[in-house]
Amino acid sequence: QGGGSAVIDMENMDDTSGSSFEDMGEMHQRMKEEEEEEVEGDAAAAEEEDGEFLGMKGLQGQLGRQVADQMWQVGKRQASRAFSLYANIDILRPYFDVEPIQVRARLLESMIPVKMINFPQKIAGELYGPLMLVFTLVAILLHGMKTSDTIIREGTLMGTAIGTCFGYWLGVSSFIYFLAYLCNAQITMVQMLSLLGYGLFGHCITLFVTYNIHFHSLFYIFWLGVGGLSTLRMVAVLVSRTVGHTQRLILCGTLAALHMLFLLYLHFAYHKVVEGILDTLEGPNMPPFQRVARDIPVVSNAVLNATAKAIALTL
């Protein structure tokens, strides 16, 4: 001490001289922990948000699947109902459930007029017999076209015959049913189809006989006899189901005129109409145009000499 030496007593030094470094370390550690906590909090919040988003997507996917399943089930039920409605044979069975003996009896009854006006006459509500008669009429028309020496070119007459017969059956039945509704006649559409279909039995007999035996007088006899009986049968049934003289006259007169004129058309005009249609669609059966060489007449020498002399005198 006396010699001026500087001696530092380490024991007397204050222990708090390094506290600032320790404080900085603690602060750094705290800040690091706080940052880690903030990062962990942000990650937890992000996870919660992702979970909520995924939960909403999952919920929407479940709702979409449920709606799709419900729509599929509803469509499947509607399709099954429609299929069972149109494909069930039980719906059409009452209209075709008939015995051959009953069909034969109804064919004979269609040619026998019954005079009974006070009570409505019974009409068979089945379509098997009328449908078979329409197909029979189609076959008779095709047979008549073959026996009449009609030239068939590049096609068939099946479609024309089917369209003619079914068009008459369905069209006239609908028209007469409409008139019956206006005239307050007690008849349904099925009964009208059955009545007019069995009325074609007389047409089938008349055309089958007259197509094989070509006599116009024989046709007129069958037209008035057989065709007239079937027409009178239908007229008698409609008269018994209609009230009022004017209504009966309109309804029965229209049906009788259409039915008898249709038979005349099938016998006289059907073949010509079909031939005209074939000629229109396919063209007339004419050979192709060909060029023919014309022969030049041979001129005699005397004519040539006279012509030459005339020219020489003129010059």
mmCIF file of N, CA, C and O in Angstrom, residues 72 76 109 116 184 204 222 253 279:
data_model
loop_
_atom_site.group_PDB
_atom_site.id
_atom_site.type_symbol
_atom_site.label_atom_id
_atom_site.label_comp_id
_atom_site.label_asym_id
_atom_site.label_seq_id
_atom_site.Cartn_x
_atom_site.Cartn_y
_atom_site.Cartn_z
ATOM 1 N N TRP A 72 -82.281 -40.134 -55.005
ATOM 2 C CA TRP A 72 -82.181 -41.436 -55.670
ATOM 3 C C TRP A 72 -83.330 -42.350 -55.251
ATOM 4 O O TRP A 72 -83.933 -43.023 -56.094
ATOM 5 N N LYS A 76 -86.193 -43.659 -57.682
ATOM 6 C CA LYS A 76 -86.341 -45.108 -57.822
ATOM 7 C C LYS A 76 -87.776 -45.532 -57.556
ATOM 8 O O LYS A 76 -88.330 -46.378 -58.273
ATOM 9 N N GLU A 109 -123.409 -62.775 -83.185
ATOM 10 C CA GLU A 109 -124.322 -61.729 -82.733
ATOM 11 C C GLU A 109 -124.117 -60.417 -83.476
ATOM 12 O O GLU A 109 -125.055 -59.623 -83.603
ATOM 13 N N MET A 116 -134.508 -53.705 -79.807
ATOM 14 C CA MET A 116 -134.809 -53.478 -78.399
ATOM 15 C C MET A 116 -134.368 -52.062 -78.065
ATOM 16 O O MET A 116 -133.167 -51.756 -78.005
ATOM 17 N N ASN A 184 -125.366 -37.398 -75.678
ATOM 18 C CA ASN A 184 -125.725 -37.967 -74.373
ATOM 19 C C ASN A 184 -126.078 -39.452 -74.481
ATOM 20 O O ASN A 184 -127.063 -39.929 -73.916
ATOM 21 N N CYS A 204 -115.045 -58.214 -93.507
ATOM 22 C CA CYS A 204 -114.104 -59.303 -93.799
ATOM 23 C C CYS A 204 -114.749 -60.363 -94.699
ATOM 24 O O CYS A 204 -114.131 -60.829 -95.664
ATOM 25 N N PHE A 222 -123.536 -58.722 -101.389
ATOM 26 C CA PHE A 222 -122.893 -58.879 -100.083
ATOM 27 C C PHE A 222 -122.807 -57.542 -99.346
ATOM 28 O O PHE A 222 -122.874 -57.502 -98.112
ATOM 29 N N GLY A 253 -126.972 -42.260 -88.128
ATOM 30 C CA GLY A 253 -126.760 -41.957 -89.541
ATOM 31 C C GLY A 253 -125.288 -41.769 -89.872
ATOM 32 O O GLY A 253 -124.805 -42.252 -90.913
ATOM 33 N N ASP A 279 -96.653 -45.266 -107.235
ATOM 34 C CA ASP A 279 -96.116 -44.536 -108.383
ATOM 35 C C ASP A 279 -95.521 -43.197 -107.969
ATOM 36 O O ASP A 279 -94.526 -42.739 -108.536
#
